[in-house]
PDB file of C-alpha atoms and ligand atoms in Angstrom:
ATOM      1  CA  UNK O   1      28.762-192.067  61.393  1.00 64.00           C
ATOM      2  CA  UNK O   2      28.156-189.258  59.573  1.00 68.00           C
ATOM      3  CA  UNK O   3      29.263-189.479  55.246  1.00 70.00           C
ATOM      4  CA  UNK O   4      32.002-186.700  55.638  1.00 75.00           C
ATOM      5  CA  UNK O   5      33.490-188.462  58.280  1.00 74.00           C
ATOM      6  CA  UNK O   6      33.934-191.470  56.255  1.00 70.00           C
ATOM      7  CA  UNK O   7      35.175-189.248  53.152  1.00 73.00           C
ATOM      8  CA  UNK O   8      37.369-188.227  55.741  1.00 79.00           C
ATOM      9  CA  UNK O   9      38.874-191.897  56.897  1.00 89.00           C
ATOM     10  CA  UNK O  10      39.177-192.776  53.429  1.00 94.00           C
ATOM     11  CA  UNK O  11      42.076-189.740  52.251  1.00 96.00           C
ATOM     12  CA  UNK O  12      44.935-188.893  53.521  1.00 97.00           C
ATOM     13  CA  UNK O  13      45.340-185.383  52.691  1.00 95.00           C
ATOM     14  CA  UNK O  14      48.969-183.717  53.037  1.00 94.00           C
ATOM     15  CA  UNK O  15      50.093-180.659  50.684  1.00 90.00           C
ATOM     16  CA  UNK O  16      46.595-180.232  49.307  1.00 91.00           C
ATOM     17  CA  UNK O  17      46.519-183.371  47.863  1.00 96.00           C
ATOM     18  CA  UNK O  18      44.076-185.982  48.973  1.00 96.00           C
ATOM     19  CA  UNK O  19      45.249-189.237  48.016  1.00 98.00           C
ATOM     20  CA  UNK O  20      43.207-193.020  48.431  1.00 98.00           C
ATOM     21  CA  UNK O  21      43.979-194.930  51.852  1.00 98.00           C
ATOM     22  CA  UNK O  22      43.283-198.075  49.603  1.00 98.00           C
ATOM     23  CA  UNK O  23      44.775-198.044  46.137  1.00 98.00           C
ATOM     24  CA  UNK O  24      45.373-201.157  44.015  1.00 98.00           C
ATOM     25  CA  UNK O  25      48.183-202.129  42.718  1.00 98.00           C
ATOM     26  CA  UNK O  26      48.776-204.362  39.063  1.00 98.00           C
ATOM     27  CA  UNK O  27      51.421-206.843  40.226  1.00 98.00           C
ATOM     28  CA  UNK O  28      50.551-209.693  38.729  1.00 97.00           C
ATOM     29  CA  UNK O  29      48.070-208.472  36.130  1.00 98.00           C
ATOM     30  CA  UNK O  30      50.155-209.088  32.659  1.00 98.00           C
ATOM     31  CA  UNK O  31      52.415-211.905  34.276  1.00 97.00           C
ATOM     32  CA  UNK O  32      54.818-211.739  36.220  1.00 97.00           C
ATOM     33  CA  UNK O  33      57.949-210.814  34.960  1.00 96.00           C
ATOM     34  CA  UNK O  34      57.595-211.522  31.445  1.00 97.00           C
ATOM     35  CA  UNK O  35      53.874-210.498  29.354  1.00 97.00           C
ATOM     36  CA  UNK O  36      51.090-213.379  30.057  1.00 96.00           C
ATOM     37  CA  UNK O  37      49.474-212.491  27.235  1.00 97.00           C
ATOM     38  CA  UNK O  38      47.082-215.405  27.382  1.00 97.00           C
ATOM     39  CA  UNK O  39      45.935-214.333  30.557  1.00 97.00           C
ATOM     40  CA  UNK O  40      44.627-210.839  28.828  1.00 98.00           C
ATOM     41  CA  UNK O  41      41.177-211.625  28.454  1.00 98.00           C
ATOM     42  CA  UNK O  42      40.845-212.207  33.352  1.00 98.00           C
ATOM     43  CA  UNK O  43      43.913-208.864  32.988  1.00 98.00           C
ATOM     44  CA  UNK O  44      41.529-205.974  32.065  1.00 98.00           C
ATOM     45  CA  UNK O  45      38.248-207.950  33.859  1.00 98.00           C
ATOM     46  CA  UNK O  46      40.376-207.431  37.236  1.00 98.00           C
ATOM     47  CA  UNK O  47      40.783-203.596  36.374  1.00 98.00           C
ATOM     48  CA  UNK O  48      37.561-202.939  34.997  1.00 98.00           C
ATOM     49  CA  UNK O  49      35.044-203.854  37.946  1.00 98.00           C
ATOM     50  CA  UNK O  50      38.783-201.751  40.418  1.00 98.00           C
ATOM     51  CA  UNK O  51      38.177-199.510  38.026  1.00 98.00           C
ATOM     52  CA  UNK O  52      33.315-199.647  37.835  1.00 98.00           C
ATOM     53  CA  UNK O  53      34.394-200.896  42.204  1.00 98.00           C
ATOM     54  CA  UNK O  54      35.811-196.498  42.860  1.00 97.00           C
ATOM     55  CA  UNK O  55      39.573-197.286  42.956  1.00 98.00           C
ATOM     56  CA  UNK O  56      41.284-194.302  41.772  1.00 98.00           C
ATOM     57  CA  UNK O  57      45.018-195.442  42.800  1.00 98.00           C
ATOM     58  CA  UNK O  58      46.774-197.089  40.900  1.00 98.00           C
ATOM     59  CA  UNK O  59      50.547-198.757  41.352  1.00 99.00           C
ATOM     60  CA  UNK O  60      51.882-199.984  37.954  1.00 98.00           C
ATOM     61  CA  UNK O  61      55.646-200.325  37.518  1.00 98.00           C
ATOM     62  CA  UNK O  62      57.742-200.373  34.233  1.00 98.00           C
ATOM     63  CA  UNK O  63      59.288-204.154  35.674  1.00 98.00           C
ATOM     64  CA  UNK O  64      55.195-205.337  36.401  1.00 98.00           C
ATOM     65  CA  UNK O  65      54.660-207.928  33.355  1.00 98.00           C
ATOM     66  CA  UNK O  66      58.210-206.502  31.977  1.00 98.00           C
ATOM     67  CA  UNK O  67      55.637-203.305  30.579  1.00 98.00           C
ATOM     68  CA  UNK O  68      52.457-205.235  30.314  1.00 98.00           C
ATOM     69  CA  UNK O  69      50.624-203.980  32.686  1.00 98.00           C
ATOM     70  CA  UNK O  70      50.990-201.014  32.405  1.00 98.00           C
ATOM     71  CA  UNK O  71      49.544-201.301  28.342  1.00 98.00           C
ATOM     72  CA  UNK O  72      47.011-202.893  30.290  1.00 98.00           C
ATOM     73  CA  UNK O  73      45.685-200.000  33.109  1.00 98.00           C
ATOM     74  CA  UNK O  74      46.407-197.243  30.122  1.00 98.00           C
ATOM     75  CA  UNK O  75      43.709-199.660  28.361  1.00 98.00           C
ATOM     76  CA  UNK O  76      41.539-200.436  31.023  1.00 98.00           C
ATOM     77  CA  UNK O  77      41.530-196.539  32.052  1.00 98.00           C
ATOM     78  CA  UNK O  78      40.251-195.100  28.112  1.00 98.00           C
ATOM     79  CA  UNK O  79      37.820-197.568  27.720  1.00 98.00           C
ATOM     80  CA  UNK O  80      36.039-196.909  31.720  1.00 98.00           C
ATOM     81  CA  UNK O  81      36.001-193.357  30.498  1.00 96.00           C
ATOM     82  CA  UNK O  82      36.349-192.112  34.331  1.00 98.00           C
ATOM     83  CA  UNK O  83      38.660-188.258  33.273  1.00 97.00           C
ATOM     84  CA  UNK O  84      42.120-188.883  34.258  1.00 98.00           C
ATOM     85  CA  UNK O  85      42.161-185.670  36.101  1.00 97.00           C
ATOM     86  CA  UNK O  86      39.724-188.362  38.968  1.00 97.00           C
ATOM     87  CA  UNK O  87      43.040-190.784  38.794  1.00 98.00           C
ATOM     88  CA  UNK O  88      46.794-190.703  40.572  1.00 98.00           C
ATOM     89  CA  UNK O  89      49.059-193.050  39.169  1.00 98.00           C
ATOM     90  CA  UNK O  90      52.429-193.758  39.344  1.00 98.00           C
ATOM     91  CA  UNK O  91      55.039-196.485  38.549  1.00 99.00           C
ATOM     92  CA  UNK O  92      58.347-197.077  38.869  1.00 98.00           C
ATOM     93  CA  UNK O  93      61.636-196.621  37.618  1.00 98.00           C
ATOM     94  CA  UNK O  94      63.702-200.148  37.769  1.00 98.00           C
ATOM     95  CA  UNK O  95      67.088-200.455  40.048  1.00 98.00           C
ATOM     96  CA  UNK O  96      68.412-201.518  36.610  1.00 97.00           C
ATOM     97  CA  UNK O  97      67.897-197.743  35.558  1.00 98.00           C
ATOM     98  CA  UNK O  98      69.035-195.630  37.317  1.00 98.00           C
ATOM     99  CA  UNK O  99      70.778-193.699  35.738  1.00 97.00           C
ATOM    100  CA  UNK O 100      70.614-189.769  33.934  1.00 98.00           C
ATOM    101  CA  UNK O 101      68.986-190.830  30.447  1.00 98.00           C
ATOM    102  CA  UNK O 102      68.130-194.515  30.894  1.00 98.00           C
ATOM    103  CA  UNK O 103      65.254-192.450  33.745  1.00 98.00           C
ATOM    104  CA  UNK O 104      64.700-190.070  31.303  1.00 98.00           C
ATOM    105  CA  UNK O 105      63.413-192.623  28.546  1.00 98.00           C
ATOM    106  CA  UNK O 106      62.577-195.342  31.441  1.00 98.00           C
ATOM    107  CA  UNK O 107      60.118-192.928  31.999  1.00 98.00           C
ATOM    108  CA  UNK O 108      58.867-191.761  28.565  1.00 98.00           C
ATOM    109  CA  UNK O 109      58.187-195.606  27.604  1.00 98.00           C
ATOM    110  CA  UNK O 110      55.726-196.050  30.595  1.00 98.00           C
ATOM    111  CA  UNK O 111      53.582-193.205  29.876  1.00 98.00           C
ATOM    112  CA  UNK O 112      53.627-194.751  26.124  1.00 98.00           C
ATOM    113  CA  UNK O 113      53.219-198.159  27.317  1.00 98.00           C
ATOM    114  CA  UNK O 114      50.249-196.553  29.727  1.00 98.00           C
ATOM    115  CA  UNK O 115      48.814-193.388  26.090  1.00 98.00           C
ATOM    116  CA  UNK O 116      49.246-190.928  28.679  1.00 98.00           C
ATOM    117  CA  UNK O 117      50.729-187.980  29.044  1.00 98.00           C
ATOM    118  CA  UNK O 118      51.706-187.465  32.966  1.00 98.00           C
ATOM    119  CA  UNK O 119      52.617-189.570  36.198  1.00 98.00           C
ATOM    120  CA  UNK O 120      51.037-188.411  39.780  1.00 98.00           C
ATOM    121  CA  UNK O 121      54.042-190.448  40.887  1.00 98.00           C
ATOM    122  CA  UNK O 122      56.850-191.624  40.210  1.00 99.00           C
ATOM    123  CA  UNK O 123      59.642-194.122  42.222  1.00 99.00           C
ATOM    124  CA  UNK O 124      62.806-195.498  42.022  1.00 98.00           C
ATOM    125  CA  UNK O 125      61.770-198.937  43.035  1.00 98.00           C
ATOM    126  CA  UNK O 126      64.500-200.310  44.918  1.00 98.00           C
ATOM    127  CA  UNK O 127      67.765-199.234  45.441  1.00 98.00           C
ATOM    128  CA  UNK O 128      70.799-200.876  44.261  1.00 97.00           C
ATOM    129  CA  UNK O 129      74.448-201.277  45.238  1.00 95.00           C
ATOM    130  CA  UNK O 130      76.415-198.230  44.664  1.00 95.00           C
ATOM    131  CA  UNK O 131      73.009-196.873  41.891  1.00 97.00           C
ATOM    132  CA  UNK O 132      73.774-192.744  41.496  1.00 97.00           C
ATOM    133  CA  UNK O 133      71.700-191.722  43.458  1.00 98.00           C
ATOM    134  CA  UNK O 134      73.118-187.536  42.730  1.00 98.00           C
ATOM    135  CA  UNK O 135      72.025-188.810  39.195  1.00 98.00           C
ATOM    136  CA  UNK O 136      69.402-189.847  39.222  1.00 98.00           C
ATOM    137  CA  UNK O 137      67.283-187.485  41.245  1.00 98.00           C
ATOM    138  CA  UNK O 138      69.134-184.915  38.988  1.00 98.00           C
ATOM    139  CA  UNK O 139      66.902-187.211  35.540  1.00 98.00           C
ATOM    140  CA  UNK O 140      63.544-187.313  38.582  1.00 98.00           C
ATOM    141  CA  UNK O 141      64.228-183.110  38.732  1.00 98.00           C
ATOM    142  CA  UNK O 142      63.958-182.488  34.857  1.00 98.00           C
ATOM    143  CA  UNK O 143      60.726-184.825  34.795  1.00 98.00           C
ATOM    144  CA  UNK O 144      58.520-183.211  37.629  1.00 98.00           C
ATOM    145  CA  UNK O 145      60.187-180.229  35.743  1.00 98.00           C
ATOM    146  CA  UNK O 146      58.723-180.649  32.656  1.00 98.00           C
ATOM    147  CA  UNK O 147      55.228-181.635  34.220  1.00 98.00           C
ATOM    148  CA  UNK O 148      56.038-185.486  32.869  1.00 98.00           C
ATOM    149  CA  UNK O 149      55.461-186.008  36.589  1.00 98.00           C
ATOM    150  CA  UNK O 150      54.040-184.991  39.340  1.00 98.00           C
ATOM    151  CA  UNK O 151      55.701-186.072  42.070  1.00 98.00           C
ATOM    152  CA  UNK O 152      58.967-187.946  43.032  1.00 98.00           C
ATOM    153  CA  UNK O 153      59.173-190.261  45.736  1.00 98.00           C
ATOM    154  CA  UNK O 154      60.039-193.506  46.610  1.00 98.00           C
ATOM    155  CA  UNK O 155      60.722-197.233  46.828  1.00 98.00           C
ATOM    156  CA  UNK O 156      61.774-199.998  49.740  1.00 98.00           C
ATOM    157  CA  UNK O 157      64.087-197.179  51.121  1.00 98.00           C
ATOM    158  CA  UNK O 158      65.889-197.579  54.511  1.00 98.00           C
ATOM    159  CA  UNK O 159      65.867-194.195  56.148  1.00 98.00           C
ATOM    160  CA  UNK O 160      69.520-193.336  55.844  1.00 98.00           C
ATOM    161  CA  UNK O 161      68.108-193.406  51.773  1.00 98.00           C
ATOM    162  CA  UNK O 162      65.456-191.908  52.558  1.00 98.00           C
ATOM    163  CA  UNK O 163      67.338-188.744  53.387  1.00 98.00           C
ATOM    164  CA  UNK O 164      69.305-188.899  50.839  1.00 98.00           C
ATOM    165  CA  UNK O 165      66.787-188.966  48.158  1.00 98.00           C
ATOM    166  CA  UNK O 166      64.903-186.242  50.629  1.00 98.00           C
ATOM    167  CA  UNK O 167      68.287-184.047  50.050  1.00 98.00           C
ATOM    168  CA  UNK O 168      68.921-184.322  45.648  1.00 98.00           C
ATOM    169  CA  UNK O 169      64.647-184.178  45.728  1.00 98.00           C
ATOM    170  CA  UNK O 170      64.045-180.503  44.293  1.00 98.00           C
ATOM    171  CA  UNK O 171      60.117-181.384  45.729  1.00 98.00           C
ATOM    172  CA  UNK O 172      59.090-182.990  48.627  1.00 98.00           C
ATOM    173  CA  UNK O 173      59.013-186.829  48.256  1.00 98.00           C
ATOM    174  CA  UNK O 174      55.745-188.211  48.561  1.00 98.00           C
ATOM    175  CA  UNK O 175      56.157-191.442  49.677  1.00 98.00           C
ATOM    176  CA  UNK O 176      57.667-194.643  50.690  1.00 98.00           C
ATOM    177  CA  UNK O 177      56.840-197.785  49.625  1.00 98.00           C
ATOM    178  CA  UNK O 178      57.259-200.257  51.665  1.00 98.00           C
ATOM    179  CA  UNK O 179      56.525-203.477  53.119  1.00 98.00           C
ATOM    180  CA  UNK O 180      54.323-203.165  56.181  1.00 97.00           C
ATOM    181  CA  UNK O 181      51.464-205.452  57.674  1.00 96.00           C
ATOM    182  CA  UNK O 182      50.603-206.963  60.608  1.00 94.00           C
ATOM    183  CA  UNK O 183      53.433-209.224  60.894  1.00 92.00           C
ATOM    184  CA  UNK O 184      56.254-207.100  59.141  1.00 94.00           C
ATOM    185  CA  UNK O 185      56.613-205.033  61.071  1.00 95.00           C
ATOM    186  CA  UNK O 186      60.085-203.810  59.382  1.00 97.00           C
ATOM    187  CA  UNK O 187      60.585-200.027  58.450  1.00 98.00           C
ATOM    188  CA  UNK O 188      58.862-200.014  62.120  1.00 97.00           C
ATOM    189  CA  UNK O 189      61.565-200.938  63.509  1.00 97.00           C
ATOM    190  CA  UNK O 190      64.544-199.209  61.678  1.00 98.00           C
ATOM    191  CA  UNK O 191      62.202-196.295  61.686  1.00 98.00           C
ATOM    192  CA  UNK O 192      61.410-195.424  58.951  1.00 98.00           C
ATOM    193  CA  UNK O 193      57.135-195.473  59.458  1.00 98.00           C
ATOM    194  CA  UNK O 194      58.206-192.298  62.352  1.00 98.00           C
ATOM    195  CA  UNK O 195      60.236-190.248  60.476  1.00 98.00           C
ATOM    196  CA  UNK O 196      57.246-190.262  57.432  1.00 98.00           C
ATOM    197  CA  UNK O 197      54.346-189.772  59.703  1.00 98.00           C
ATOM    198  CA  UNK O 198      56.310-186.417  61.402  1.00 98.00           C
ATOM    199  CA  UNK O 199      57.705-185.309  58.366  1.00 98.00           C
ATOM    200  CA  UNK O 200      54.664-185.458  55.144  1.00 97.00           C
ATOM    201  CA  UNK O 201      55.882-188.510  53.958  1.00 98.00           C
ATOM    202  CA  UNK O 202      53.159-190.993  52.955  1.00 98.00           C
ATOM    203  CA  UNK O 203      53.661-194.699  53.861  1.00 98.00           C
ATOM    204  CA  UNK O 204      53.052-197.462  51.445  1.00 98.00           C
ATOM    205  CA  UNK O 205      52.575-200.158  52.732  1.00 98.00           C
ATOM    206  CA  UNK O 206      52.737-203.411  50.045  1.00 98.00           C
ATOM    207  CA  UNK O 207      51.657-206.678  50.288  1.00 97.00           C
ATOM    208  CA  UNK O 208      49.084-205.625  52.434  1.00 97.00           C
ATOM    209  CA  UNK O 209      47.721-209.757  52.750  1.00 95.00           C
ATOM    210  CA  UNK O 210      49.231-211.867  50.422  1.00 82.00           C
ATOM    211  CA  UNK O 211      50.380-213.768  53.108  1.00 76.00           C
ATOM    212  CA  UNK O 212      48.854-216.569  54.542  1.00 77.00           C
ATOM    213  CA  UNK O 213      48.973-214.857  58.141  1.00 85.00           C
ATOM    214  CA  UNK O 214      45.866-213.355  57.739  1.00 91.00           C
ATOM    215  CA  UNK O 215      43.459-216.682  57.801  1.00 87.00           C
ATOM    216  CA  UNK O 216      45.950-218.142  60.445  1.00 88.00           C
ATOM    217  CA  UNK O 217      45.552-214.946  62.420  1.00 91.00           C
ATOM    218  CA  UNK O 218      43.354-215.470  65.764  1.00 93.00           C
ATOM    219  CA  UNK O 219      43.415-211.930  66.856  1.00 93.00           C
ATOM    220  CA  UNK O 220      41.925-211.258  63.582  1.00 94.00           C
ATOM    221  CA  UNK O 221      39.398-213.406  63.535  1.00 95.00           C
ATOM    222  CA  UNK O 222      37.461-212.930  66.367  1.00 95.00           C
ATOM    223  CA  UNK O 223      38.143-208.597  64.988  1.00 96.00           C
ATOM    224  CA  UNK O 224      36.796-209.612  62.122  1.00 96.00           C
ATOM    225  CA  UNK O 225      33.911-211.788  63.340  1.00 96.00           C
ATOM    226  CA  UNK O 226      32.710-210.103  66.882  1.00 94.00           C
ATOM    227  CA  UNK O 227      32.749-206.583  63.228  1.00 95.00           C
ATOM    228  CA  UNK O 228      30.881-208.782  60.922  1.00 96.00           C
ATOM    229  CA  UNK O 229      33.270-208.166  57.874  1.00 97.00           C
ATOM    230  CA  UNK O 230      36.146-209.609  57.143  1.00 96.00           C
ATOM    231  CA  UNK O 231      39.474-210.751  58.881  1.00 96.00           C
ATOM    232  CA  UNK O 232      41.129-208.959  55.060  1.00 97.00           C
ATOM    233  CA  UNK O 233      39.410-206.643  56.240  1.00 97.00           C
ATOM    234  CA  UNK O 234      40.394-205.922  59.470  1.00 97.00           C
ATOM    235  CA  UNK O 235      44.432-206.396  58.460  1.00 97.00           C
ATOM    236  CA  UNK O 236      43.751-203.005  55.530  1.00 98.00           C
ATOM    237  CA  UNK O 237      42.712-200.761  58.922  1.00 98.00           C
ATOM    238  CA  UNK O 238      45.568-201.900  60.677  1.00 97.00           C
ATOM    239  CA  UNK O 239      47.136-200.244  58.101  1.00 98.00           C
ATOM    240  CA  UNK O 240      44.444-197.367  57.681  1.00 98.00           C
ATOM    241  CA  UNK O 241      43.149-196.192  60.866  1.00 97.00           C
ATOM    242  CA  UNK O 242      48.178-194.867  61.136  1.00 97.00           C
ATOM    243  CA  UNK O 243      48.097-191.478  60.352  1.00 97.00           C
ATOM    244  CA  UNK O 244      50.807-191.548  56.789  1.00 98.00           C
ATOM    245  CA  UNK O 245      50.211-194.739  56.061  1.00 98.00           C
ATOM    246  CA  UNK O 246      47.770-195.466  52.548  1.00 98.00           C
ATOM    247  CA  UNK O 247      48.153-199.319  50.911  1.00 98.00           C
ATOM    248  CA  UNK O 248      47.813-201.389  47.496  1.00 98.00           C
ATOM    249  CA  UNK O 249      46.194-204.459  47.310  1.00 98.00           C
ATOM    250  CA  UNK O 250      45.476-206.278  43.954  1.00 98.00           C
ATOM    251  CA  UNK O 251      42.461-208.885  43.788  1.00 97.00           C
ATOM    252  CA  UNK O 252      41.559-210.251  40.615  1.00 97.00           C
ATOM    253  CA  UNK O 253      38.271-211.482  42.000  1.00 98.00           C
ATOM    254  CA  UNK O 254      35.915-208.316  41.847  1.00 98.00           C
ATOM    255  CA  UNK O 255      34.446-209.430  46.128  1.00 98.00           C
ATOM    256  CA  UNK O 256      37.373-208.987  46.894  1.00 97.00           C
ATOM    257  CA  UNK O 257      38.577-206.040  45.371  1.00 98.00           C
ATOM    258  CA  UNK O 258      34.985-204.667  46.463  1.00 98.00           C
ATOM    259  CA  UNK O 259      35.519-205.366  50.314  1.00 97.00           C
ATOM    260  CA  UNK O 260      39.627-204.218  51.117  1.00 98.00           C
ATOM    261  CA  UNK O 261      38.338-201.358  49.469  1.00 97.00           C
ATOM    262  CA  UNK O 262      35.481-200.695  52.273  1.00 97.00           C
ATOM    263  CA  UNK O 263      38.029-201.277  54.979  1.00 97.00           C
ATOM    264  CA  UNK O 264      38.647-197.982  55.009  1.00 97.00           C
ATOM    265  CA  UNK O 265      35.805-197.422  56.334  1.00 96.00           C
ATOM    266  CA  UNK O 266      36.824-199.021  59.521  1.00 96.00           C
ATOM    267  CA  UNK O 267      37.886-197.307  62.578  1.00 96.00           C
ATOM    268  CA  UNK O 268      40.172-199.686  64.887  1.00 96.00           C
ATOM    269  CA  UNK O 269      39.943-198.700  68.875  1.00 96.00           C
ATOM    270  CA  UNK O 270      42.592-198.603  70.267  1.00 95.00           C
ATOM    271  CA  UNK O 271      42.327-201.517  72.505  1.00 94.00           C
ATOM    272  CA  UNK O 272      42.302-203.852  68.909  1.00 95.00           C
ATOM    273  CA  UNK O 273      45.465-201.399  67.567  1.00 95.00           C
ATOM    274  CA  UNK O 274      47.119-202.811  70.725  1.00 93.00           C
ATOM    275  CA  UNK O 275      46.311-205.927  70.309  1.00 93.00           C
ATOM    276  CA  UNK O 276      47.792-206.889  67.263  1.00 92.00           C
ATOM    277  CA  UNK O 277      50.415-204.759  67.533  1.00 84.00           C
TER     278      UNK O 277
HETATM  279  N1  NAP K 301      57.773-201.623  45.944  1.00 94.48           N
HETATM  280  C1  NAP K 301      57.871-202.517  45.851  1.00 94.48           C
HETATM  281  O1  NAP K 301      58.621-203.753  45.605  1.00 94.48           O
HETATM  282  C2  NAP K 301      56.349-204.022  45.680  1.00 94.48           C
HETATM  283  C3  NAP K 301      56.678-204.815  45.784  1.00 94.48           C
HETATM  284  C4  NAP K 301      55.193-206.024  46.184  1.00 94.48           C
HETATM  285  C5  NAP K 301      54.390-205.254  45.908  1.00 94.48           C
HETATM  286  N2  NAP K 301      54.343-203.569  45.567  1.00 94.48           N
HETATM  287  C6  NAP K 301      53.013-203.273  45.141  1.00 94.48           C
HETATM  288  O2  NAP K 301      52.202-204.241  46.170  1.00 94.48           O
HETATM  289  C7  NAP K 301      50.309-204.778  45.971  1.00 94.48           C
HETATM  290  C8  NAP K 301      50.196-205.281  46.567  1.00 94.48           C
HETATM  291  O3  NAP K 301      51.319-206.575  47.124  1.00 94.48           O
HETATM  292  P1  NAP K 301      50.972-208.078  46.463  1.00 94.48           P
HETATM  293  O4  NAP K 301      49.948-207.492  45.093  1.00 94.48           O
HETATM  294  O5  NAP K 301      52.141-208.330  47.026  1.00 94.48           O
HETATM  295  O6  NAP K 301      50.013-209.007  47.890  1.00 94.48           O
HETATM  296  P2  NAP K 301      48.657-207.956  48.768  1.00 94.48           P
HETATM  297  O7  NAP K 301      47.593-207.344  47.595  1.00 94.48           O
HETATM  298  O8  NAP K 301      48.488-208.077  50.201  1.00 94.48           O
HETATM  299  O9  NAP K 301      47.800-209.961  48.102  1.00 94.48           O
HETATM  300  C9  NAP K 301      47.565-210.310  47.231  1.00 94.48           C
HETATM  301  C10 NAP K 301      46.806-212.282  47.474  1.00 94.48           C
HETATM  302  O10 NAP K 301      45.737-211.478  48.657  1.00 94.48           O
HETATM  303  C11 NAP K 301      44.289-211.873  47.467  1.00 94.48           C
HETATM  304  N3  NAP K 301      43.432-211.215  47.823  1.00 94.48           N
HETATM  305  C12 NAP K 301      43.610-209.701  48.181  1.00 94.48           C
HETATM  306  N4  NAP K 301      42.364-208.970  48.340  1.00 94.48           N
HETATM  307  C13 NAP K 301      41.645-210.158  49.173  1.00 94.48           C
HETATM  308  C14 NAP K 301      40.650-210.171  50.247  1.00 94.48           C
HETATM  309  N5  NAP K 301      39.588-209.494  50.280  1.00 94.48           N
HETATM  310  N6  NAP K 301      40.470-212.287  50.041  1.00 94.48           N
HETATM  311  C15 NAP K 301      40.898-212.698  49.835  1.00 94.48           C
HETATM  312  N7  NAP K 301      42.773-212.689  49.030  1.00 94.48           N
HETATM  313  C16 NAP K 301      42.759-211.369  49.076  1.00 94.48           C
HETATM  314  C17 NAP K 301      45.018-211.606  45.980  1.00 94.48           C
HETATM  315  O11 NAP K 301      44.120-213.071  45.801  1.00 94.48           O
HETATM  316  P3  NAP K 301      42.644-213.249  44.452  1.00 94.48           P
HETATM  317  O12 NAP K 301      43.056-212.024  43.168  1.00 94.48           O
HETATM  318  O13 NAP K 301      42.166-214.478  44.694  1.00 94.48           O
HETATM  319  O14 NAP K 301      41.281-211.934  45.603  1.00 94.48           O
HETATM  320  C18 NAP K 301      46.155-212.051  45.394  1.00 94.48           C
HETATM  321  O15 NAP K 301      46.216-213.963  46.085  1.00 94.48           O
HETATM  322  C19 NAP K 301      51.124-204.762  44.716  1.00 94.48           C
HETATM  323  O16 NAP K 301      50.004-205.722  43.746  1.00 94.48           O
HETATM  324  C20 NAP K 301      52.182-203.919  44.187  1.00 94.48           C
HETATM  325  O17 NAP K 301      51.455-202.593  43.150  1.00 94.48           O
HETATM  326  C21 NAP K 301      55.179-203.413  45.675  1.00 94.48           C
END
């Protein structure tokens, strides 16, 4: 394969933006619901190796390790010397903060923890029963106008909510970040994937390999064997081969990080895609 084809396979081009097909997730970096400061050396080493390997898209959230994931990510980026404009950083506002003043305040807090002056992408982490979506988007639109956020998106939104969010956003929504992997087709069945593909919205697949399915799926194992790659790479390539789908695996292990990043260079055939479906 030529270099330019590989480059093309590693990115989604959307409204003149080049978005990596494979980014790096940060759930459990820094702790889980609470900060776990005892693991900082291990977490920093993982972020350092991800940056050294060439990951440029990082996904975090205010709730990850109660903000500590953002602190560590910001620190790792600063220490790496990678220029801010070479990176694409996403954070998310928690469902408990979907009110005008709260959204503005939470974005400021995320920026403060990251020690950055803008986010590339800011998402509503989860919809919440009774949330005031118009008020939430009024604040999100202000953040875009102020330049604190470059793009807006949502996460865990079904089709009805996604369309509602689109109407309230002053700028095109960049993504709906949802659970999507070989055994989880919820957002195919509910129509979100097709809608995203038809309307220039990225579907960001989270938890792409965590479930135990990778080691137990005969098709994944057979394809990995015949191509001489790992079954995790096939599971990721099954996502990245699909138009408008990107994904954000998390790994603390530099060998896993490296193989995950390279999965974007694998293009599955129609027949292989069908076999996994
Ligand atoms: N928007 C939302 O509501 C939402 C929800 C969940 C997740 N997310 C985002 O999506 C990201 C990814 O999801 P996730 O962290 O839940 O699950 P994941 O990335 O599917 O799985 C992470 C687990 O898989 C293992 N792993 C990764 N690559 C591997 C490989 N090549 N070989 C063997 N094991 C591998 C890791 O272990 P090792 O460390 O040992 O490699 C880790 O335990 C999160 O970090 C977060 O940023 C968003």
